[in-house]
């Protein structure tokens, strides 16, 4: 009986030791190669226009993983760095997605996660306020503190990424837009949906401009009576809303745009970003 108990204790201790050993062999590394033949996808998240992150479905996740893996090891280029008092750089991207994967085996796993950005817009602002812009539509970038890994994608590969990201953007931003109206109702404000036939005139009257000279890019609008009247509009794309921003100076979060008037404008933006 004592011998059996002793054997059981030794077996249990061995299992515990093995668990600790396996845990200790799981490491995080800064620059693993996604091209490793043993690299295994663990997850993909897509960043919507309001900067929130959303899990991609299994098929889309695998598509993005294979696309990036097929690019091989990416070349590098330096990060643009401004000079205090002379000029500064701001860089934004059209689409961003995060790939998590692991390499190695059960005894020595390496986990990593990288964010990939497509469509790079650089804005260089001089001390006198002069701006110079450069846009690289097909550029895929992974940013690091001092360098970035990059690849110039074919139109076909770019379209693959866009086709995966755009439905998520449309769904997320439509829901965020409705949350603005729901939040206003919850605070006791009057909320009126603008009839489709009146959307173009409502945009022009409130914003003093109409992107591309037509109303085809306007999907929906609300009039909210808070401290004062606020109009919030949902465009069919972020590009249409961006054109409104450039043409009239309205504020936008992705494809939702509105005129900044008072403190309640902060409330609108906060809701859209949540």
Short mmCIF file of C-alpha atoms in Angstrom, two decimals, residues 34 44-49 53-54 56-57 59-71 74 93-99 114-120 135-142 149-170 255:
data_model
loop_
_atom_site.label_atom_id
_atom_site.label_comp_id
_atom_site.label_asym_id
_atom_site.label_seq_id
_atom_site.Cartn_x
_atom_site.Cartn_y
_atom_site.Cartn_z
CA UNK A 34 5.61 34.42 -40.17
CA UNK A 44 -6.91 37.76 -36.65
CA UNK A 45 -8.49 41.01 -35.56
CA UNK A 46 -9.53 43.85 -37.85
CA UNK A 47 -9.55 47.49 -36.80
CA UNK A 48 -12.70 49.35 -37.81
CA UNK A 49 -12.82 53.01 -38.76
CA UNK A 53 -10.99 45.86 -32.90
CA UNK A 54 -13.10 42.96 -34.15
CA UNK A 56 -12.32 38.09 -38.25
CA UNK A 57 -14.19 34.89 -39.08
CA UNK A 59 -12.19 31.93 -43.48
CA UNK A 60 -11.17 35.60 -43.66
CA UNK A 61 -8.52 35.07 -40.97
CA UNK A 62 -6.96 32.21 -42.94
CA UNK A 63 -7.06 34.28 -46.15
CA UNK A 64 -5.16 37.18 -44.56
CA UNK A 65 -2.69 34.82 -42.90
CA UNK A 66 -1.87 33.07 -46.17
CA UNK A 67 -1.62 36.40 -48.02
CA UNK A 68 0.93 37.83 -45.58
CA UNK A 69 2.81 34.54 -45.20
CA UNK A 70 3.15 34.38 -48.98
CA UNK A 71 4.93 37.73 -49.10
CA UNK A 74 9.61 41.97 -45.79
CA UNK A 93 -3.52 54.08 -42.90
CA UNK A 94 -6.69 53.03 -44.69
CA UNK A 95 -6.92 49.58 -43.13
CA UNK A 96 -5.27 47.75 -40.23
CA UNK A 97 -5.43 44.13 -39.13
CA UNK A 98 -3.61 42.14 -36.47
CA UNK A 99 -2.34 38.60 -36.98
CA UNK A 114 1.93 41.90 -35.63
CA UNK A 115 -0.29 44.69 -36.93
CA UNK A 116 -0.36 45.14 -40.69
CA UNK A 117 -1.43 48.46 -42.22
CA UNK A 118 -2.56 49.07 -45.80
CA UNK A 119 -2.71 52.38 -47.66
CA UNK A 120 -0.17 54.78 -46.18
CA UNK A 135 -0.10 58.57 -50.46
CA UNK A 136 0.85 54.95 -51.17
CA UNK A 137 -2.34 53.07 -51.90
CA UNK A 138 -0.83 49.59 -52.30
CA UNK A 139 1.70 49.75 -49.48
CA UNK A 140 1.48 47.20 -46.64
CA UNK A 141 3.40 48.25 -43.51
CA UNK A 142 4.37 46.79 -40.15
CA UNK A 149 8.68 46.41 -42.69
CA UNK A 150 6.88 47.03 -45.96
CA UNK A 151 5.68 45.47 -49.19
CA UNK A 152 4.07 46.92 -52.30
CA UNK A 153 1.07 44.71 -52.99
CA UNK A 154 -0.58 43.94 -56.28
CA UNK A 155 -4.03 45.41 -56.92
CA UNK A 156 -5.48 41.92 -56.48
CA UNK A 157 -3.95 41.44 -53.02
CA UNK A 158 -5.04 44.93 -51.97
CA UNK A 159 -8.58 44.18 -53.06
CA UNK A 160 -8.56 40.98 -51.03
CA UNK A 161 -7.77 42.97 -47.88
CA UNK A 162 -10.32 45.65 -48.71
CA UNK A 163 -13.06 43.08 -49.37
CA UNK A 164 -12.48 41.61 -45.91
CA UNK A 165 -12.21 44.90 -44.01
CA UNK A 166 -14.97 46.93 -45.68
CA UNK A 167 -17.96 44.81 -44.55
CA UNK A 168 -16.74 45.08 -40.96
CA UNK A 169 -16.33 48.85 -41.34
CA UNK A 170 -19.83 49.21 -42.76
CA UNK A 255 -17.80 57.37 -42.50
#
